[in-house]
Amino acid sequence: MKHVFKQGTNLDAPTLLLLHGTGGDENDLLPLGQRIAPEASVLSVRGNVLENGMPRFFRRLAEGVFDEEDLIFRTKELNDFLDQAALEYQFDRDNLVAVGYSNGANIAGSLLFHYADALKGAILYHPMVPRRGIPLPDLTGVPIFIGAGTNDPICSPQETEELSHLLKGAGASVALQWANYGHQLTAAEVNASAEWFRDVFDLG
Ligand code: MLT
């Protein structure tokens, strides 16, 4: 997969896995990674699917309607890529925290829904429920930050609550941050997630 890797100065800090929204690329979220943990290594990946020229992490049939078969395939493809990248760049595969926005948050959610050890934690900005009706792996103690908008037209507050409920049901420890906005990423949620990250992963 197309990507950027930047080695950090603190090799004990989690490596940040940056996952862009629809139409973004591997450069989009680099400033966000800097904001959250400037000392951490960063692996920023570009989605392998194109929708009218816009990169995404999996196909959709319509807005908010995922192509489930492709989602499952692409989730495995990304998980396998993470295994390879950890070997190539020598970062700790077991200390990887996803930071995803919108479509990137949805593939990060799908990693959590399908693989017990894919992620050490996750920051999900405006995520949806990636799949319904499947048993989740044991996510005991996995810390997850969700940033959501009360007026998000793409991800309703009910869907945010449903996702939070499903993750908590699997044992994850979920911090939910609401803003009175829509689907956009706000400075307030970025700040809140950075504070949460530094606190949870003891970065002072
Ligand atoms: C998705 O397809 O993942 C969601 O609709 C979010 C987005 O617009 O990318």
Short mmCIF file of C-alpha atoms and ligand atoms in Angstrom, two decimals:
data_model
loop_
_atom_site.label_atom_id
_atom_site.label_comp_id
_atom_site.label_asym_id
_atom_site.label_seq_id
_atom_site.Cartn_x
_atom_site.Cartn_y
_atom_site.Cartn_z
CA MET A 1 0.00 0.00 0.00
CA LYS A 2 1.24 3.56 -0.65
CA HIS A 3 2.44 5.08 2.59
CA VAL A 4 4.82 7.34 4.46
CA PHE A 5 6.81 6.17 7.47
CA LYS A 6 8.57 8.61 9.79
CA GLN A 7 10.61 7.35 12.65
CA GLY A 8 9.98 9.21 15.91
CA THR A 9 12.39 10.22 18.65
CA ASN A 10 10.66 8.15 21.34
CA LEU A 11 10.66 4.51 20.31
CA ASP A 12 8.65 3.53 23.40
CA ALA A 13 5.72 5.70 22.34
CA PRO A 14 3.06 3.95 20.26
CA THR A 15 3.48 4.24 16.50
CA LEU A 16 0.61 6.25 15.05
CA LEU A 17 -1.23 4.66 12.13
CA LEU A 18 -2.77 7.57 10.22
CA LEU A 19 -5.82 6.80 8.06
CA HIS A 20 -7.29 9.59 5.91
CA GLY A 21 -10.89 10.33 4.91
CA THR A 22 -12.39 9.86 1.42
CA GLY A 23 -10.40 11.83 -1.14
CA GLY A 24 -7.38 12.22 1.12
CA ASP A 25 -3.98 10.62 0.96
CA GLU A 26 -1.04 9.59 3.10
CA ASN A 27 0.11 13.21 3.54
CA ASP A 28 -3.20 14.56 4.87
CA LEU A 29 -3.01 13.61 8.51
CA LEU A 30 0.74 14.08 9.07
CA PRO A 31 0.16 17.46 10.82
CA LEU A 32 -2.42 15.75 13.03
CA GLY A 33 0.14 13.11 14.02
CA GLN A 34 2.56 15.91 14.89
CA ARG A 35 -0.11 17.55 17.02
CA ILE A 36 -0.95 14.36 18.92
CA ALA A 37 2.54 13.00 19.55
CA PRO A 38 5.46 14.77 17.83
CA GLU A 39 7.86 12.24 19.37
CA ALA A 40 6.06 9.17 18.01
CA SER A 41 6.84 7.24 14.84
CA VAL A 42 4.16 7.57 12.21
CA LEU A 43 2.90 5.22 9.52
CA SER A 44 0.47 7.01 7.24
CA VAL A 45 -1.27 4.87 4.63
CA ARG A 46 -3.23 5.64 1.47
CA GLY A 47 -6.41 3.67 0.84
CA ASN A 48 -6.19 1.24 -2.09
CA VAL A 49 -9.65 1.90 -3.53
CA LEU A 50 -10.57 4.77 -5.85
CA GLU A 51 -14.06 6.28 -5.97
CA ASN A 52 -14.24 8.77 -8.85
CA GLY A 53 -10.53 9.36 -8.43
CA MET A 54 -10.78 9.73 -4.65
CA PRO A 55 -8.77 7.33 -2.51
CA ARG A 56 -10.69 5.32 0.10
CA PHE A 57 -9.96 2.30 2.25
CA PHE A 58 -12.86 0.18 0.96
CA ARG A 59 -15.69 0.39 -1.55
CA ARG A 60 -19.16 1.62 -0.73
CA LEU A 61 -22.40 1.02 -2.58
CA ALA A 62 -23.79 4.43 -1.60
CA GLU A 63 -22.99 7.02 1.05
CA GLY A 64 -23.11 5.20 4.34
CA VAL A 65 -23.74 1.81 2.67
CA PHE A 66 -20.58 -0.26 2.74
CA ASP A 67 -19.59 -3.01 0.33
CA GLU A 68 -19.18 -5.59 3.06
CA GLU A 69 -17.22 -8.09 1.02
CA ASP A 70 -14.73 -5.43 0.00
CA LEU A 71 -14.57 -4.09 3.56
CA ILE A 72 -13.59 -7.54 4.85
CA PHE A 73 -11.03 -7.99 2.05
CA ARG A 74 -9.50 -4.52 2.54
CA THR A 75 -9.38 -4.90 6.31
CA LYS A 76 -7.31 -8.05 5.94
CA GLU A 77 -5.15 -6.38 3.29
CA LEU A 78 -4.43 -3.48 5.67
CA ASN A 79 -3.78 -5.79 8.62
CA ASP A 80 -1.32 -7.83 6.53
CA PHE A 81 0.34 -4.63 5.35
CA LEU A 82 0.81 -3.55 8.98
CA ASP A 83 2.57 -6.84 9.74
CA GLN A 84 4.95 -6.30 6.81
CA ALA A 85 5.55 -2.63 7.59
CA ALA A 86 6.45 -3.46 11.20
CA LEU A 87 9.16 -5.82 9.92
CA GLU A 88 10.39 -3.42 7.29
CA TYR A 89 10.57 -0.35 9.56
CA GLN A 90 11.28 -2.20 12.80
CA PHE A 91 8.45 -0.74 14.87
CA ASP A 92 6.64 -2.70 17.54
CA ARG A 93 3.60 -4.27 15.83
CA ASP A 94 1.94 -4.62 19.22
CA ASN A 95 2.23 -0.92 19.96
CA LEU A 96 0.30 0.61 17.09
CA VAL A 97 -2.50 3.15 17.66
CA ALA A 98 -4.77 4.11 14.77
CA VAL A 99 -5.78 7.71 14.16
CA GLY A 100 -8.50 7.77 11.54
CA TYR A 101 -10.94 10.30 10.16
CA SER A 102 -14.26 9.35 8.52
CA ASN A 103 -13.52 6.56 6.01
CA GLY A 104 -10.15 6.09 7.75
CA ALA A 105 -11.92 5.81 11.12
CA ASN A 106 -14.23 3.23 9.58
CA ILE A 107 -11.41 0.96 8.41
CA ALA A 108 -9.76 1.38 11.83
CA GLY A 109 -13.08 0.36 13.41
CA SER A 110 -13.15 -2.62 11.07
CA LEU A 111 -9.64 -3.66 12.20
CA LEU A 112 -10.95 -3.60 15.78
CA PHE A 113 -14.09 -5.55 14.80
CA HIS A 114 -12.14 -8.30 13.01
CA TYR A 115 -8.75 -8.70 14.70
CA ALA A 116 -8.07 -8.90 18.43
CA ASP A 117 -4.47 -7.71 18.22
CA ALA A 118 -4.50 -5.35 15.27
CA LEU A 119 -4.41 -2.17 17.36
CA LYS A 120 -3.22 -1.17 20.81
CA GLY A 121 -5.75 1.65 20.79
CA ALA A 122 -7.52 4.02 18.43
CA ILE A 123 -8.57 7.60 17.92
CA LEU A 124 -11.64 7.56 15.71
CA TYR A 125 -12.95 10.86 14.36
CA HIS A 126 -16.53 10.56 13.10
CA PRO A 127 -16.63 6.77 12.74
CA MET A 128 -19.63 4.64 11.75
CA VAL A 129 -20.49 1.06 12.72
CA PRO A 130 -18.36 -0.92 10.24
CA ARG A 131 -20.41 -4.16 10.40
CA ARG A 132 -23.40 -5.45 12.28
CA GLY A 133 -24.31 -8.91 13.50
CA ILE A 134 -20.83 -10.31 14.04
CA PRO A 135 -19.17 -11.27 17.33
CA LEU A 136 -16.35 -8.88 18.17
CA PRO A 137 -12.94 -10.09 19.33
CA ASP A 138 -11.94 -9.60 22.96
CA LEU A 139 -10.97 -5.93 23.22
CA THR A 140 -10.50 -5.88 26.98
CA GLY A 141 -8.78 -2.70 28.04
CA VAL A 142 -8.21 -1.38 24.51
CA PRO A 143 -8.48 2.41 24.83
CA ILE A 144 -10.57 4.12 22.16
CA PHE A 145 -11.31 7.81 21.72
CA ILE A 146 -14.32 8.70 19.58
CA GLY A 147 -14.89 12.25 18.36
CA ALA A 148 -18.44 12.82 17.13
CA GLY A 149 -20.73 15.63 16.01
CA THR A 150 -24.29 16.01 17.28
CA ASN A 151 -25.24 17.29 13.79
CA ASP A 152 -23.16 14.89 11.74
CA PRO A 153 -25.24 14.07 8.62
CA ILE A 154 -23.03 11.10 7.71
CA CYS A 155 -22.82 9.51 11.13
CA SER A 156 -25.87 10.04 13.32
CA PRO A 157 -25.54 10.37 17.10
CA GLN A 158 -27.46 7.07 17.40
CA GLU A 159 -24.88 5.31 15.28
CA THR A 160 -22.06 6.79 17.37
CA GLU A 161 -23.78 5.50 20.52
CA GLU A 162 -24.26 2.10 18.89
CA LEU A 163 -20.57 1.89 17.99
CA SER A 164 -19.53 2.94 21.48
CA HIS A 165 -21.88 0.34 22.97
CA LEU A 166 -20.54 -2.46 20.73
CA LEU A 167 -16.91 -1.61 21.54
CA LYS A 168 -17.62 -1.39 25.27
CA GLY A 169 -19.46 -4.71 25.05
CA ALA A 170 -16.22 -6.26 23.73
CA GLY A 171 -14.34 -4.83 26.73
CA ALA A 172 -12.83 -1.70 25.19
CA SER A 173 -12.55 1.42 27.24
CA VAL A 174 -14.25 4.15 25.23
CA ALA A 175 -13.97 7.93 25.67
CA LEU A 176 -16.66 9.73 23.71
CA GLN A 177 -16.29 13.42 22.91
CA TRP A 178 -19.23 15.31 21.44
CA ALA A 179 -19.13 18.61 19.59
CA ASN A 180 -22.07 20.61 18.36
CA TYR A 181 -20.90 20.34 14.76
CA GLY A 182 -21.25 18.11 11.71
CA HIS A 183 -18.85 15.69 10.05
CA GLN A 184 -15.85 18.03 10.04
CA LEU A 185 -12.85 17.52 12.23
CA THR A 186 -12.75 20.31 14.81
CA ALA A 187 -9.79 21.79 16.65
CA ALA A 188 -11.55 21.04 19.94
CA GLU A 189 -11.79 17.29 19.24
CA VAL A 190 -8.20 17.17 18.01
CA ASN A 191 -7.08 18.86 21.23
CA ALA A 192 -9.21 16.56 23.37
CA SER A 193 -7.88 13.48 21.56
CA ALA A 194 -4.26 14.64 21.94
CA GLU A 195 -4.76 15.16 25.66
CA TRP A 196 -6.48 11.77 25.95
CA PHE A 197 -3.67 10.05 24.02
CA ARG A 198 -0.88 11.55 26.12
CA ASP A 199 -2.69 10.66 29.30
CA VAL A 200 -3.62 7.08 28.34
CA PHE A 201 -0.18 6.25 26.94
CA ASP A 202 1.72 8.07 29.69
CA LEU A 203 3.54 10.53 27.51
CA GLY A 204 3.53 13.33 30.09
C1 MLT B 1 -17.54 5.93 4.50
O1 MLT B 1 -17.92 5.61 3.40
O2 MLT B 1 -16.57 5.40 5.07
C2 MLT B 1 -18.31 6.99 5.17
O3 MLT B 1 -19.40 7.34 4.39
C3 MLT B 1 -17.45 8.16 5.47
C4 MLT B 1 -16.96 8.80 4.23
O4 MLT B 1 -17.64 9.67 3.70
O5 MLT B 1 -15.91 8.43 3.77
#
